[in-house]
PDB file with one MODEL, atoms N, CA, C and O in Angstrom:
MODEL        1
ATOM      1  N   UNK A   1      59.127  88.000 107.371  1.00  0.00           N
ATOM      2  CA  UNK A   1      58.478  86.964 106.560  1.00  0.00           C
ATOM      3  C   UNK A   1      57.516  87.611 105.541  1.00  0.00           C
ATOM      4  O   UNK A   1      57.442  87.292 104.355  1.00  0.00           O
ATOM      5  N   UNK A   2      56.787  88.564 106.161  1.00  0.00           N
ATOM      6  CA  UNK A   2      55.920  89.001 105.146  1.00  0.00           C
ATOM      7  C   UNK A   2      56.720  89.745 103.927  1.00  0.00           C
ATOM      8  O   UNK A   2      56.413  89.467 102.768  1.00  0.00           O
ATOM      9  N   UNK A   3      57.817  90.755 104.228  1.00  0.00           N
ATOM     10  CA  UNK A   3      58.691  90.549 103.160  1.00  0.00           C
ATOM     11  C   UNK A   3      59.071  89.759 102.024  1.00  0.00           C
ATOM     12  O   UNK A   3      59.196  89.994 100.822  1.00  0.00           O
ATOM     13  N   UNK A   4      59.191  88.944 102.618  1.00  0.00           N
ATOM     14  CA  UNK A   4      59.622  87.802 101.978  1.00  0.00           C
ATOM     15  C   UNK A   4      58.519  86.933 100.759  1.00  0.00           C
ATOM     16  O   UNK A   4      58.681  86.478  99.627  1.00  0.00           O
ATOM     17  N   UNK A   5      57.533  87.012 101.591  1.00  0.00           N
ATOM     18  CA  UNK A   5      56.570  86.381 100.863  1.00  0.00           C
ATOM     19  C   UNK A   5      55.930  87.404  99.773  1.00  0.00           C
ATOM     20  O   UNK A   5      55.267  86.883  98.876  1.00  0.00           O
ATOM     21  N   UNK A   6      56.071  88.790  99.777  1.00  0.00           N
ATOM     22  CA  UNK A   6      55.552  89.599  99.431  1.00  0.00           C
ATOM     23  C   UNK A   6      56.690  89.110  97.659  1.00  0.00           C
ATOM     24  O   UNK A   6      56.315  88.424  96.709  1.00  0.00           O
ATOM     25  N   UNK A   7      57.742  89.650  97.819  1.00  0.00           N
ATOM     26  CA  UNK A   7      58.829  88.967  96.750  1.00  0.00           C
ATOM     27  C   UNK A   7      58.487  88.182  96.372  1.00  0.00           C
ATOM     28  O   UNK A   7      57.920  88.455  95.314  1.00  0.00           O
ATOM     29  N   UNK A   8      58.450  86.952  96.646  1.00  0.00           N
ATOM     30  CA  UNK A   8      57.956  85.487  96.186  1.00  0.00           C
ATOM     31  C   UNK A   8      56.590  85.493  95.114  1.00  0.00           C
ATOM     32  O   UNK A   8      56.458  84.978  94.004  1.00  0.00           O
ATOM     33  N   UNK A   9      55.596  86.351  95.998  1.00  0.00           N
ATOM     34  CA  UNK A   9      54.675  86.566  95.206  1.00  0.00           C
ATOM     35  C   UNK A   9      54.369  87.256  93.871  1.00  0.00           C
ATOM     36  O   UNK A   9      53.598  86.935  92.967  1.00  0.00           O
ATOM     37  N   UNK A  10      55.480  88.655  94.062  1.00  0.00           N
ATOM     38  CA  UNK A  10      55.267  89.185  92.647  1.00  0.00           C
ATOM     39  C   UNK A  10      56.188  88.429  91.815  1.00  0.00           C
ATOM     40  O   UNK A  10      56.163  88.743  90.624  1.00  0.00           O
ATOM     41  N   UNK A  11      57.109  87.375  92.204  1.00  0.00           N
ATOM     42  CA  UNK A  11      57.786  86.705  91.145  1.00  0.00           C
ATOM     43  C   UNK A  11      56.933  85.735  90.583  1.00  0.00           C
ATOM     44  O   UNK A  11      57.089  85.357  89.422  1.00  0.00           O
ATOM     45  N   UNK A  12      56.157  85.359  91.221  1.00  0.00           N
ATOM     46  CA  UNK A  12      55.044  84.412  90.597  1.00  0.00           C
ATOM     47  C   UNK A  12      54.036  85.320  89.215  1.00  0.00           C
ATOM     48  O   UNK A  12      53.775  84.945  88.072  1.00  0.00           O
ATOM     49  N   UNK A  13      53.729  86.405  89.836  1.00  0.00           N
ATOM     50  CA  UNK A  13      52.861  87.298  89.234  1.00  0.00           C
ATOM     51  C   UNK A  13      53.547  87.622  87.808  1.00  0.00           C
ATOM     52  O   UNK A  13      52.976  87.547  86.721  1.00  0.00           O
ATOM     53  N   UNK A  14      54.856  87.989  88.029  1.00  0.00           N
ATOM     54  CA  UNK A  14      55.689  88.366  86.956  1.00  0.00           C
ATOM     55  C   UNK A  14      55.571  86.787  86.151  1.00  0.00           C
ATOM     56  O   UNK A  14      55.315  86.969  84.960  1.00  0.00           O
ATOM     57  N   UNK A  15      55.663  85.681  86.414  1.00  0.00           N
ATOM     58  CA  UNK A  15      56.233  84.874  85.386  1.00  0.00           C
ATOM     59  C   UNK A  15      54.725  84.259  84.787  1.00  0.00           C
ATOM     60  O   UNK A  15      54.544  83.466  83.863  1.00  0.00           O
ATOM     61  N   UNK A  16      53.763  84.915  85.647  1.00  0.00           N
ATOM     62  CA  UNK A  16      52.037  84.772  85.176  1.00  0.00           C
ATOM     63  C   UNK A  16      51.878  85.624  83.540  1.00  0.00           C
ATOM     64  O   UNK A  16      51.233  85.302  82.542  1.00  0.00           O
ATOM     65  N   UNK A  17      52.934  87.028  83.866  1.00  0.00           N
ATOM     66  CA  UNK A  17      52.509  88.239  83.356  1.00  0.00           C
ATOM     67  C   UNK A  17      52.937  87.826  81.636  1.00  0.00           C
ATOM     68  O   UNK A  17      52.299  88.071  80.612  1.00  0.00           O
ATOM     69  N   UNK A  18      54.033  87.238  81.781  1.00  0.00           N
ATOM     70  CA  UNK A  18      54.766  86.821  80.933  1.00  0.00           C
ATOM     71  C   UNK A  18      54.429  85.957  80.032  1.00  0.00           C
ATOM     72  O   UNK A  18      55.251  85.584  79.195  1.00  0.00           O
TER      73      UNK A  18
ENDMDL
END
């Protein structure tokens, strides 16, 4: 899970970055 959430999160970060 923490995997998982870890992904999730930098996809958020990325579409922040953007």
């Amino acid at each position: 899970m923490g995997m998982v959430y870890r992904v999730h999160n930098y996809s958020f970060y990325y579409r922040m970055l953007t």
